[in-house]
PDB file of C-alpha atoms in Angstrom:
ATOM      1  CA  MET O   1       0.000   0.000   0.000  1.00 47.00           C
ATOM      2  CA  THR O   2       2.786   2.454   0.913  1.00 51.00           C
ATOM      3  CA  VAL O   3       4.780   1.479  -2.110  1.00 49.00           C
ATOM      4  CA  GLY O   4       1.797   2.059  -4.326  1.00 51.00           C
ATOM      5  CA  LEU O   5       1.188   5.492  -2.831  1.00 45.00           C
ATOM      6  CA  LEU O   6       4.843   6.494  -3.350  1.00 45.00           C
ATOM      7  CA  ALA O   7       4.704   5.334  -6.950  1.00 49.00           C
ATOM      8  CA  LEU O   8       1.578   7.397  -7.549  1.00 44.00           C
ATOM      9  CA  VAL O   9       3.210  10.532  -6.055  1.00 45.00           C
ATOM     10  CA  ALA O  10       6.360   9.949  -8.109  1.00 48.00           C
ATOM     11  CA  LEU O  11       4.264   9.633 -11.227  1.00 46.00           C
ATOM     12  CA  GLY O  12       2.506  12.923 -10.429  1.00 47.00           C
ATOM     13  CA  VAL O  13       5.792  14.729  -9.888  1.00 46.00           C
ATOM     14  CA  SER O  14       7.097  13.325 -13.133  1.00 49.00           C
ATOM     15  CA  ALA O  15       3.999  14.411 -15.007  1.00 48.00           C
ATOM     16  CA  CYS O  16       4.350  17.966 -13.784  1.00 47.00           C
ATOM     17  CA  ALA O  17       8.079  18.204 -14.260  1.00 49.00           C
ATOM     18  CA  ASP O  18       7.899  19.408 -17.875  1.00 52.00           C
ATOM     19  CA  LYS O  19       5.524  22.281 -17.208  1.00 51.00           C
ATOM     20  CA  SER O  20       8.296  24.751 -17.747  1.00 53.00           C
ATOM     21  CA  SER O  21       7.421  28.430 -17.627  1.00 64.00           C
ATOM     22  CA  THR O  22      10.490  29.354 -19.630  1.00 72.00           C
ATOM     23  CA  PRO O  23       9.424  31.235 -22.808  1.00 73.00           C
ATOM     24  CA  THR O  24      10.520  29.803 -26.091  1.00 75.00           C
ATOM     25  CA  SER O  25      12.251  31.844 -28.715  1.00 78.00           C
ATOM     26  CA  PRO O  26       9.977  33.216 -31.454  1.00 75.00           C
ATOM     27  CA  THR O  27      10.289  31.558 -34.780  1.00 80.00           C
ATOM     28  CA  THR O  28      10.522  33.500 -38.036  1.00 81.00           C
ATOM     29  CA  THR O  29       8.525  32.417 -41.048  1.00 81.00           C
ATOM     30  CA  THR O  30       9.775  33.664 -44.390  1.00 81.00           C
ATOM     31  CA  THR O  31       7.489  33.560 -47.404  1.00 80.00           C
ATOM     32  CA  THR O  32       9.253  33.856 -50.728  1.00 80.00           C
ATOM     33  CA  THR O  33       7.210  34.655 -53.821  1.00 80.00           C
ATOM     34  CA  THR O  34       8.966  33.665 -56.986  1.00 82.00           C
ATOM     35  CA  THR O  35       7.885  35.400 -60.188  1.00 84.00           C
ATOM     36  CA  THR O  36       8.668  33.369 -63.224  1.00 94.00           C
ATOM     37  CA  VAL O  37      10.292  35.277 -66.057  1.00 96.00           C
ATOM     38  CA  ALA O  38       9.394  33.600 -69.315  1.00 97.00           C
ATOM     39  CA  SER O  39      11.670  33.646 -72.331  1.00 97.00           C
ATOM     40  CA  PRO O  40      10.448  35.046 -75.649  1.00 97.00           C
ATOM     41  CA  THR O  41       8.325  32.601 -77.581  1.00 97.00           C
ATOM     42  CA  THR O  42       7.076  34.834 -80.394  1.00 97.00           C
ATOM     43  CA  THR O  43       8.955  37.079 -82.794  1.00 98.00           C
ATOM     44  CA  GLU O  44       7.131  39.811 -84.693  1.00 98.00           C
ATOM     45  CA  LEU O  45       8.595  41.835 -87.550  1.00 98.00           C
ATOM     46  CA  PHE O  46       7.839  45.540 -87.647  1.00 98.00           C
ATOM     47  CA  SER O  47       8.626  46.877 -91.122  1.00 98.00           C
ATOM     48  CA  GLY O  48       7.914  50.545 -91.444  1.00 98.00           C
ATOM     49  CA  ARG O  49       8.985  53.962 -92.624  1.00 98.00           C
ATOM     50  CA  VAL O  50       9.986  57.064 -90.742  1.00 98.00           C
ATOM     51  CA  ASN O  51       9.582  60.494 -92.295  1.00 98.00           C
ATOM     52  CA  VAL O  52      12.035  63.283 -91.606  1.00 98.00           C
ATOM     53  CA  GLY O  53      11.203  64.331 -88.052  1.00 98.00           C
ATOM     54  CA  GLY O  54       8.562  61.617 -87.874  1.00 98.00           C
ATOM     55  CA  ALA O  55       7.815  58.465 -85.924  1.00 98.00           C
ATOM     56  CA  ALA O  56       6.124  55.100 -86.315  1.00 98.00           C
ATOM     57  CA  PHE O  57       4.954  52.531 -83.812  1.00 98.00           C
ATOM     58  CA  TYR O  58       3.801  48.928 -83.568  1.00 98.00           C
ATOM     59  CA  ALA O  59       1.678  47.349 -80.838  1.00 98.00           C
ATOM     60  CA  PHE O  60       2.049  43.807 -79.502  1.00 98.00           C
ATOM     61  CA  SER O  61       0.668  41.744 -76.634  1.00 98.00           C
ATOM     62  CA  VAL O  62       2.701  40.018 -73.938  1.00 98.00           C
ATOM     63  CA  VAL O  63       0.731  37.014 -72.680  1.00 97.00           C
ATOM     64  CA  GLU O  64       2.846  36.172 -69.623  1.00 97.00           C
ATOM     65  CA  ASN O  65       5.468  37.891 -67.487  1.00 98.00           C
ATOM     66  CA  GLY O  66       8.729  37.655 -69.352  1.00 98.00           C
ATOM     67  CA  THR O  67      11.574  39.058 -71.360  1.00 98.00           C
ATOM     68  CA  VAL O  68      11.023  41.353 -74.332  1.00 98.00           C
ATOM     69  CA  ASN O  69      13.908  41.898 -76.735  1.00 98.00           C
ATOM     70  CA  ILE O  70      13.887  44.642 -79.368  1.00 98.00           C
ATOM     71  CA  ASN O  71      16.300  44.773 -82.272  1.00 98.00           C
ATOM     72  CA  LEU O  72      16.573  47.485 -84.933  1.00 98.00           C
ATOM     73  CA  ALA O  73      17.771  45.078 -87.575  1.00 98.00           C
ATOM     74  CA  ASP O  74      18.268  47.359 -90.564  1.00 98.00           C
ATOM     75  CA  VAL O  75      17.670  50.851 -91.898  1.00 98.00           C
ATOM     76  CA  GLY O  76      17.794  51.981 -95.505  1.00 97.00           C
ATOM     77  CA  GLY O  77      16.382  54.101 -98.282  1.00 97.00           C
ATOM     78  CA  SER O  78      17.463  56.676-100.802  1.00 97.00           C
ATOM     79  CA  ASN O  79      19.869  59.122 -99.118  1.00 97.00           C
ATOM     80  CA  VAL O  80      19.645  57.146 -95.883  1.00 98.00           C
ATOM     81  CA  PRO O  81      22.917  55.560 -94.747  1.00 97.00           C
ATOM     82  CA  SER O  82      22.497  52.130 -93.179  1.00 97.00           C
ATOM     83  CA  THR O  83      24.494  53.390 -90.192  1.00 97.00           C
ATOM     84  CA  VAL O  84      22.119  56.240 -89.367  1.00 98.00           C
ATOM     85  CA  TRP O  85      21.015  56.431 -85.744  1.00 98.00           C
ATOM     86  CA  LEU O  86      17.329  56.404 -84.882  1.00 98.00           C
ATOM     87  CA  GLY O  87      15.365  56.530 -81.664  1.00 98.00           C
ATOM     88  CA  LEU O  88      14.055  53.174 -80.446  1.00 98.00           C
ATOM     89  CA  GLY O  89      11.671  52.805 -77.532  1.00 98.00           C
ATOM     90  CA  ILE O  90       9.182  50.548 -75.802  1.00 98.00           C
ATOM     91  CA  GLY O  91       6.061  51.738 -74.038  1.00 98.00           C
ATOM     92  CA  THR O  92       2.277  51.696 -74.029  1.00 98.00           C
ATOM     93  CA  PRO O  93      -0.097  52.743 -76.833  1.00 98.00           C
ATOM     94  CA  SER O  94      -1.636  56.078 -75.888  1.00 98.00           C
ATOM     95  CA  GLY O  95      -3.808  58.257 -78.074  1.00 98.00           C
ATOM     96  CA  GLU O  96      -2.446  58.141 -81.608  1.00 98.00           C
ATOM     97  CA  ASP O  97       1.095  57.399 -80.502  1.00 98.00           C
ATOM     98  CA  CYS O  98       3.217  55.149 -78.300  1.00 98.00           C
ATOM     99  CA  ALA O  99       4.115  56.597 -74.888  1.00 98.00           C
ATOM    100  CA  THR O 100       7.611  55.229 -74.376  1.00 98.00           C
ATOM    101  CA  SER O 101       8.975  54.300 -70.968  1.00 98.00           C
ATOM    102  CA  THR O 102      12.391  53.036 -72.079  1.00 98.00           C
ATOM    103  CA  THR O 103      14.315  54.468 -75.015  1.00 98.00           C
ATOM    104  CA  THR O 104      17.690  54.394 -76.654  1.00 98.00           C
ATOM    105  CA  ASN O 105      19.334  55.940 -79.684  1.00 98.00           C
ATOM    106  CA  THR O 106      20.923  53.357 -81.894  1.00 98.00           C
ATOM    107  CA  ALA O 107      22.116  52.322 -85.322  1.00 98.00           C
ATOM    108  CA  ALA O 108      20.885  49.080 -86.850  1.00 98.00           C
ATOM    109  CA  GLY O 109      22.709  45.960 -85.720  1.00 98.00           C
ATOM    110  CA  THR O 110      22.379  42.291 -85.001  1.00 97.00           C
ATOM    111  CA  ALA O 111      22.394  42.515 -81.204  1.00 96.00           C
ATOM    112  CA  THR O 112      19.401  43.334 -79.032  1.00 97.00           C
ATOM    113  CA  GLN O 113      19.333  47.075 -78.363  1.00 98.00           C
ATOM    114  CA  LEU O 114      16.468  47.152 -75.863  1.00 98.00           C
ATOM    115  CA  THR O 115      15.476  44.464 -73.400  1.00 98.00           C
ATOM    116  CA  GLY O 116      13.356  44.252 -70.293  1.00 97.00           C
ATOM    117  CA  THR O 117      10.914  42.199 -68.255  1.00 98.00           C
ATOM    118  CA  TYR O 118       7.268  43.009 -68.802  1.00 98.00           C
ATOM    119  CA  ALA O 119       4.022  41.857 -67.223  1.00 97.00           C
ATOM    120  CA  PRO O 120       1.158  40.578 -69.387  1.00 98.00           C
ATOM    121  CA  GLY O 121      -0.416  43.418 -71.347  1.00 98.00           C
ATOM    122  CA  VAL O 122      -0.337  45.502 -74.498  1.00 98.00           C
ATOM    123  CA  TYR O 123       2.871  47.342 -75.342  1.00 98.00           C
ATOM    124  CA  CYS O 124       4.348  49.166 -78.310  1.00 98.00           C
ATOM    125  CA  VAL O 125       7.676  49.734 -80.001  1.00 98.00           C
ATOM    126  CA  ARG O 126       8.349  53.210 -81.349  1.00 98.00           C
ATOM    127  CA  VAL O 127      10.940  54.241 -83.962  1.00 98.00           C
ATOM    128  CA  TRP O 128      11.629  57.883 -84.660  1.00 98.00           C
ATOM    129  CA  ASP O 129      13.972  60.345 -86.319  1.00 98.00           C
ATOM    130  CA  ILE O 130      16.285  61.956 -83.771  1.00 98.00           C
ATOM    131  CA  GLY O 131      17.309  64.623 -86.257  1.00 98.00           C
ATOM    132  CA  ASN O 132      19.587  62.647 -88.543  1.00 98.00           C
ATOM    133  CA  LEU O 133      17.296  61.926 -91.479  1.00 98.00           C
ATOM    134  CA  VAL O 134      17.210  63.964 -94.678  1.00 98.00           C
ATOM    135  CA  ALA O 135      14.878  61.538 -96.452  1.00 98.00           C
ATOM    136  CA  VAL O 136      12.312  58.881 -95.596  1.00 98.00           C
ATOM    137  CA  ALA O 137      13.912  55.837 -93.964  1.00 98.00           C
ATOM    138  CA  ALA O 138      12.672  52.270 -94.233  1.00 98.00           C
ATOM    139  CA  PHE O 139      13.469  50.009 -91.303  1.00 98.00           C
ATOM    140  CA  ASN O 140      12.958  46.535 -89.880  1.00 98.00           C
ATOM    141  CA  VAL O 141      12.583  45.892 -86.158  1.00 98.00           C
ATOM    142  CA  THR O 142      12.208  42.460 -84.608  1.00 98.00           C
ATOM    143  CA  ILE O 143      10.232  42.148 -81.400  1.00 98.00           C
ATOM    144  CA  ALA O 144      10.699  38.928 -79.426  1.00 98.00           C
ATOM    145  CA  HIS O 145       8.277  38.451 -76.504  1.00 98.00           C
ATOM    146  CA  PRO O 146       6.413  35.805 -74.510  1.00 98.00           C
TER     147      PRO O 146
ATOM    148  CA  MET R   1     -15.877 114.226 -76.900  1.00 48.00           C
ATOM    149  CA  THR R   2     -16.933 111.561 -74.423  1.00 50.00           C
ATOM    150  CA  ALA R   3     -19.402 110.137 -76.909  1.00 52.00           C
ATOM    151  CA  ARG R   4     -16.684 110.023 -79.567  1.00 56.00           C
ATOM    152  CA  LEU R   5     -14.354 108.138 -77.183  1.00 45.00           C
ATOM    153  CA  LEU R   6     -17.112 105.681 -76.314  1.00 45.00           C
ATOM    154  CA  THR R   7     -17.788 105.069 -79.998  1.00 48.00           C
ATOM    155  CA  VAL R   8     -14.106 104.376 -80.676  1.00 43.00           C
ATOM    156  CA  ALA R   9     -13.912 101.986 -77.704  1.00 45.00           C
ATOM    157  CA  LEU R  10     -17.033 100.130 -78.851  1.00 41.00           C
ATOM    158  CA  LEU R  11     -15.719  99.749 -82.383  1.00 41.00           C
ATOM    159  CA  ALA R  12     -12.401  98.473 -81.050  1.00 43.00           C
ATOM    160  CA  THR R  13     -14.196  95.881 -78.942  1.00 43.00           C
ATOM    161  CA  LEU R  14     -16.293  94.719 -81.873  1.00 40.00           C
ATOM    162  CA  THR R  15     -13.202  94.500 -84.064  1.00 42.00           C
ATOM    163  CA  VAL R  16     -11.440  92.245 -81.542  1.00 41.00           C
ATOM    164  CA  ALA R  17     -14.547  90.125 -81.031  1.00 42.00           C
ATOM    165  CA  CYS R  18     -15.084  89.534 -84.731  1.00 43.00           C
ATOM    166  CA  GLY R  19     -11.508  89.501 -85.973  1.00 41.00           C
ATOM    167  CA  ASP R  20     -10.504  85.863 -85.568  1.00 45.00           C
ATOM    168  CA  ASP R  21     -12.225  83.741 -88.179  1.00 47.00           C
ATOM    169  CA  SER R  22      -9.177  81.550 -88.796  1.00 49.00           C
ATOM    170  CA  PRO R  23      -9.922  77.868 -88.250  1.00 47.00           C
ATOM    171  CA  THR R  24      -7.828  76.244 -85.552  1.00 49.00           C
ATOM    172  CA  SER R  25      -6.314  72.815 -85.744  1.00 51.00           C
ATOM    173  CA  PRO R  26      -8.408  70.148 -84.062  1.00 51.00           C
ATOM    174  CA  THR R  27      -7.195  69.051 -80.662  1.00 62.00           C
ATOM    175  CA  ASP R  28      -8.168  66.018 -78.637  1.00 77.00           C
ATOM    176  CA  THR R  29      -9.536  66.772 -75.203  1.00 79.00           C
ATOM    177  CA  THR R  30      -9.663  64.473 -72.203  1.00 81.00           C
ATOM    178  CA  THR R  31     -11.764  65.036 -69.089  1.00 79.00           C
ATOM    179  CA  THR R  32     -11.532  62.724 -66.070  1.00 76.00           C
ATOM    180  CA  THR R  33     -14.277  62.564 -63.444  1.00 75.00           C
ATOM    181  CA  SER R  34     -15.294  60.021 -60.811  1.00 69.00           C
ATOM    182  CA  SER R  35     -17.520  58.336 -63.385  1.00 73.00           C
ATOM    183  CA  GLY R  36     -14.687  57.830 -65.880  1.00 91.00           C
ATOM    184  CA  THR R  37     -12.612  59.560 -68.479  1.00 95.00           C
ATOM    185  CA  THR R  38     -14.223  61.263 -71.454  1.00 96.00           C
ATOM    186  CA  VAL R  39     -12.168  61.767 -74.603  1.00 97.00           C
ATOM    187  CA  THR R  40     -13.071  63.829 -77.639  1.00 97.00           C
ATOM    188  CA  TYR R  41     -11.068  62.358 -80.482  1.00 97.00           C
ATOM    189  CA  THR R  42     -10.878  64.496 -83.614  1.00 97.00           C
ATOM    190  CA  GLY R  43      -9.125  64.031 -86.921  1.00 97.00           C
ATOM    191  CA  THR R  44      -9.474  63.684 -90.642  1.00 97.00           C
ATOM    192  CA  LEU R  45     -10.346  60.485 -92.455  1.00 97.00           C
ATOM    193  CA  ASP R  46      -9.353  59.680 -96.023  1.00 97.00           C
ATOM    194  CA  VAL R  47     -11.516  57.752 -98.449  1.00 97.00           C
ATOM    195  CA  GLY R  48     -11.162  54.086 -97.472  1.00 97.00           C
ATOM    196  CA  GLY R  49      -8.986  55.058 -94.538  1.00 98.00           C
ATOM    197  CA  SER R  50      -9.007  54.410 -90.826  1.00 98.00           C
ATOM    198  CA  ARG R  51      -7.655  55.982 -87.656  1.00 98.00           C
ATOM    199  CA  PHE R  52      -7.439  54.702 -84.096  1.00 98.00           C
ATOM    200  CA  TYR R  53      -6.926  56.053 -80.613  1.00 98.00           C
ATOM    201  CA  SER R  54      -5.484  53.987 -77.747  1.00 98.00           C
ATOM    202  CA  PHE R  55      -6.631  54.352 -74.159  1.00 98.00           C
ATOM    203  CA  THR R  56      -6.124  52.572 -70.851  1.00 97.00           C
ATOM    204  CA  ASN R  57      -9.014  51.298 -68.748  1.00 97.00           C
ATOM    205  CA  ALA R  58      -8.039  51.824 -65.120  1.00 95.00           C
ATOM    206  CA  ALA R  59     -10.646  49.222 -64.125  1.00 96.00           C
ATOM    207  CA  ALA R  60     -13.191  46.930 -65.733  1.00 97.00           C
ATOM    208  CA  GLY R  61     -16.325  48.675 -66.958  1.00 96.00           C
ATOM    209  CA  SER R  62     -18.288  49.978 -69.888  1.00 96.00           C
ATOM    210  CA  VAL R  63     -16.921  51.983 -72.779  1.00 97.00           C
ATOM    211  CA  THR R  64     -19.478  54.093 -74.608  1.00 97.00           C
ATOM    212  CA  ALA R  65     -18.907  56.079 -77.769  1.00 97.00           C
ATOM    213  CA  PHE R  66     -20.710  58.177 -80.326  1.00 97.00           C
ATOM    214  CA  LEU R  67     -19.809  59.869 -83.581  1.00 97.00           C
ATOM    215  CA  ALA R  68     -20.347  63.481 -82.600  1.00 96.00           C
ATOM    216  CA  SER R  69     -19.800  65.061 -86.007  1.00 95.00           C
ATOM    217  CA  VAL R  70     -18.657  64.561 -89.576  1.00 96.00           C
ATOM    218  CA  THR R  71     -17.826  67.654 -91.600  1.00 96.00           C
ATOM    219  CA  ALA R  72     -16.136  68.562 -94.830  1.00 94.00           C
ATOM    220  CA  THR R  73     -12.401  69.036 -94.438  1.00 93.00           C
ATOM    221  CA  THR R  74     -12.641  72.152 -96.572  1.00 89.00           C
ATOM    222  CA  ASP R  75     -15.195  73.753 -94.277  1.00 84.00           C
ATOM    223  CA  ASN R  76     -15.986  72.366 -90.842  1.00 81.00           C
ATOM    224  CA  ARG R  77     -19.231  74.360 -90.748  1.00 82.00           C
ATOM    225  CA  VAL R  78     -20.722  71.994 -93.323  1.00 83.00           C
ATOM    226  CA  PRO R  79     -22.127  68.953 -91.484  1.00 88.00           C
ATOM    227  CA  LEU R  80     -22.325  65.674 -93.377  1.00 92.00           C
ATOM    228  CA  ALA R  81     -24.718  62.821 -92.644  1.00 93.00           C
ATOM    229  CA  VAL R  82     -22.342  60.171 -93.928  1.00 94.00           C
ATOM    230  CA  PRO R  83     -22.043  57.060 -91.719  1.00 96.00           C
ATOM    231  CA  LEU R  84     -18.686  55.786 -90.502  1.00 97.00           C
ATOM    232  CA  GLN R  85     -17.657  52.581 -88.807  1.00 98.00           C
ATOM    233  CA  LEU R  86     -16.880  52.876 -85.092  1.00 98.00           C
ATOM    234  CA  GLY R  87     -15.104  50.012 -83.363  1.00 98.00           C
ATOM    235  CA  VAL R  88     -13.426  49.058 -80.117  1.00 98.00           C
ATOM    236  CA  GLY R  89     -10.588  46.568 -79.827  1.00 98.00           C
ATOM    237  CA  ILE R  90      -6.950  46.033 -78.922  1.00 98.00           C
ATOM    238  CA  PRO R  91      -3.938  47.760 -80.513  1.00 98.00           C
ATOM    239  CA  ALA R  92      -2.165  45.199 -82.667  1.00 98.00           C
ATOM    240  CA  GLY R  93       0.665  45.907 -85.059  1.00 98.00           C
ATOM    241  CA  THR R  94       0.047  49.226 -86.763  1.00 98.00           C
ATOM    242  CA  ASP R  95      -3.732  49.058 -86.409  1.00 98.00           C
ATOM    243  CA  CYS R  96      -6.530  48.442 -83.916  1.00 98.00           C
ATOM    244  CA  ALA R  97      -7.909  44.894 -83.991  1.00 98.00           C
ATOM    245  CA  THR R  98     -11.586  45.529 -83.334  1.00 98.00           C
ATOM    246  CA  THR R  99     -13.792  43.070 -81.473  1.00 97.00           C
ATOM    247  CA  THR R 100     -16.950  45.191 -81.709  1.00 97.00           C
ATOM    248  CA  THR R 101     -17.943  47.468 -84.587  1.00 97.00           C
ATOM    249  CA  GLN R 102     -20.977  49.498 -85.518  1.00 96.00           C
ATOM    250  CA  MET R 103     -21.928  51.622 -88.548  1.00 97.00           C
ATOM    251  CA  VAL R 104     -23.161  54.937 -87.231  1.00 96.00           C
ATOM    252  CA  GLY R 105     -24.150  58.345 -88.504  1.00 95.00           C
ATOM    253  CA  PRO R 106     -23.413  61.511 -86.576  1.00 95.00           C
ATOM    254  CA  GLY R 107     -25.517  61.754 -83.429  1.00 92.00           C
ATOM    255  CA  LEU R 108     -25.338  62.890 -79.867  1.00 89.00           C
ATOM    256  CA  VAL R 109     -26.471  59.692 -78.142  1.00 90.00           C
ATOM    257  CA  SER R 110     -24.459  56.603 -77.231  1.00 90.00           C
ATOM    258  CA  GLN R 111     -24.043  54.500 -80.375  1.00 94.00           C
ATOM    259  CA  LEU R 112     -21.582  51.879 -79.176  1.00 96.00           C
ATOM    260  CA  SER R 113     -21.333  50.349 -75.727  1.00 96.00           C
ATOM    261  CA  VAL R 114     -19.093  47.479 -74.712  1.00 97.00           C
ATOM    262  CA  SER R 115     -17.933  46.017 -71.398  1.00 97.00           C
ATOM    263  CA  LEU R 116     -14.170  45.668 -71.136  1.00 97.00           C
ATOM    264  CA  ALA R 117     -11.630  44.553 -68.560  1.00 97.00           C
ATOM    265  CA  ALA R 118      -8.884  46.787 -67.222  1.00 97.00           C
ATOM    266  CA  GLY R 119      -6.053  47.278 -69.694  1.00 97.00           C
ATOM    267  CA  VAL R 120      -5.111  48.898 -72.974  1.00 98.00           C
ATOM    268  CA  PHE R 121      -7.728  49.155 -75.725  1.00 98.00           C
ATOM    269  CA  CYS R 122      -8.368  51.260 -78.808  1.00 98.00           C
ATOM    270  CA  LEU R 123     -11.225  53.030 -80.547  1.00 98.00           C
ATOM    271  CA  ARG R 124     -11.171  52.858 -84.336  1.00 98.00           C
ATOM    272  CA  VAL R 125     -12.885  55.110 -86.891  1.00 98.00           C
ATOM    273  CA  ALA R 126     -13.024  53.866 -90.457  1.00 98.00           C
ATOM    274  CA  ASP R 127     -14.612  54.499 -93.818  1.00 97.00           C
ATOM    275  CA  ALA R 128     -16.525  51.389 -94.828  1.00 93.00           C
ATOM    276  CA  GLY R 129     -17.027  52.618 -98.398  1.00 94.00           C
ATOM    277  CA  GLN R 130     -19.325  55.585 -97.860  1.00 94.00           C
ATOM    278  CA  LEU R 131     -16.886  58.457 -98.309  1.00 95.00           C
ATOM    279  CA  LYS R 132     -16.474  60.305-101.594  1.00 94.00           C
ATOM    280  CA  ALA R 133     -13.938  62.758-100.187  1.00 94.00           C
ATOM    281  CA  PRO R 134     -11.896  63.170 -97.006  1.00 96.00           C
ATOM    282  CA  VAL R 135     -13.848  64.310 -93.940  1.00 97.00           C
ATOM    283  CA  SER R 136     -13.186  65.698 -90.501  1.00 96.00           C
ATOM    284  CA  PHE R 137     -14.682  63.709 -87.633  1.00 97.00           C
ATOM    285  CA  ALA R 138     -15.195  64.026 -83.902  1.00 97.00           C
ATOM    286  CA  VAL R 139     -15.825  60.982 -81.724  1.00 97.00           C
ATOM    287  CA  ARG R 140     -16.642  61.300 -78.052  1.00 97.00           C
ATOM    288  CA  PHE R 141     -16.122  58.282 -75.826  1.00 96.00           C
ATOM    289  CA  THR R 142     -16.036  57.493 -72.120  1.00 97.00           C
ATOM    290  CA  HIS R 143     -14.041  54.729 -70.438  1.00 97.00           C
ATOM    291  CA  PRO R 144     -13.287  53.666 -66.826  1.00 96.00           C
TER     292      PRO R 144
END
């Protein structure tokens, strides 16, 4: 009987032994959102003409977040040297023009002259005379996008 | 003497008030209120030609449009009853790929209404074979 009572008390002490009042350290939960950047899957050719002091633009749709690459591939025409520099930009169609958000001045070449990551939506590429033309220029621009 | 001065001043005022008959170039106007943005899109349209105007819907909602006027390019005081094609769509390439179109004559009531999501869209005005000469047009449309 005494042994049984001692065992019961020991069991009770044991059961209470882990009721520690010591606070535990807070844990930090980090949530990482990964946005996938898709590679270009479609290439569109923008063939157009720029008047002296003029501009032209072309609209395209990006269907998923990803990389857009713009290349002024060639420029030509009567009295237009193939090395002439033009303005090249990407932006959003607005009114009767393209409101550019990123621009560069460039000559035609084989390498990408403008690149960026764009969310799904409608965008435009704009080509314009930066003051170098003395005659109408014909050009080709390739637009690679998701 | 006073009467003579008053007469001169009155004539000067009338001269200023009546002096400017020169036509001004059309300008597009945009007004934004809590109920949306209203754009008056003006321009000239060639025979068989088309023009488009891109806009951004800040939210989903209705776009309404009407052909406010069609006039001769040689004299914008001469109204024409010729119908034009109005359309709404998405800018694509060097044009506006319309998803909804309507042949309309000039009028001051809503002639085209379409529900659209948020995003970039365009309003297109085109001659569908009715024009015999270039015209000036004014289209008024409202979008979210």
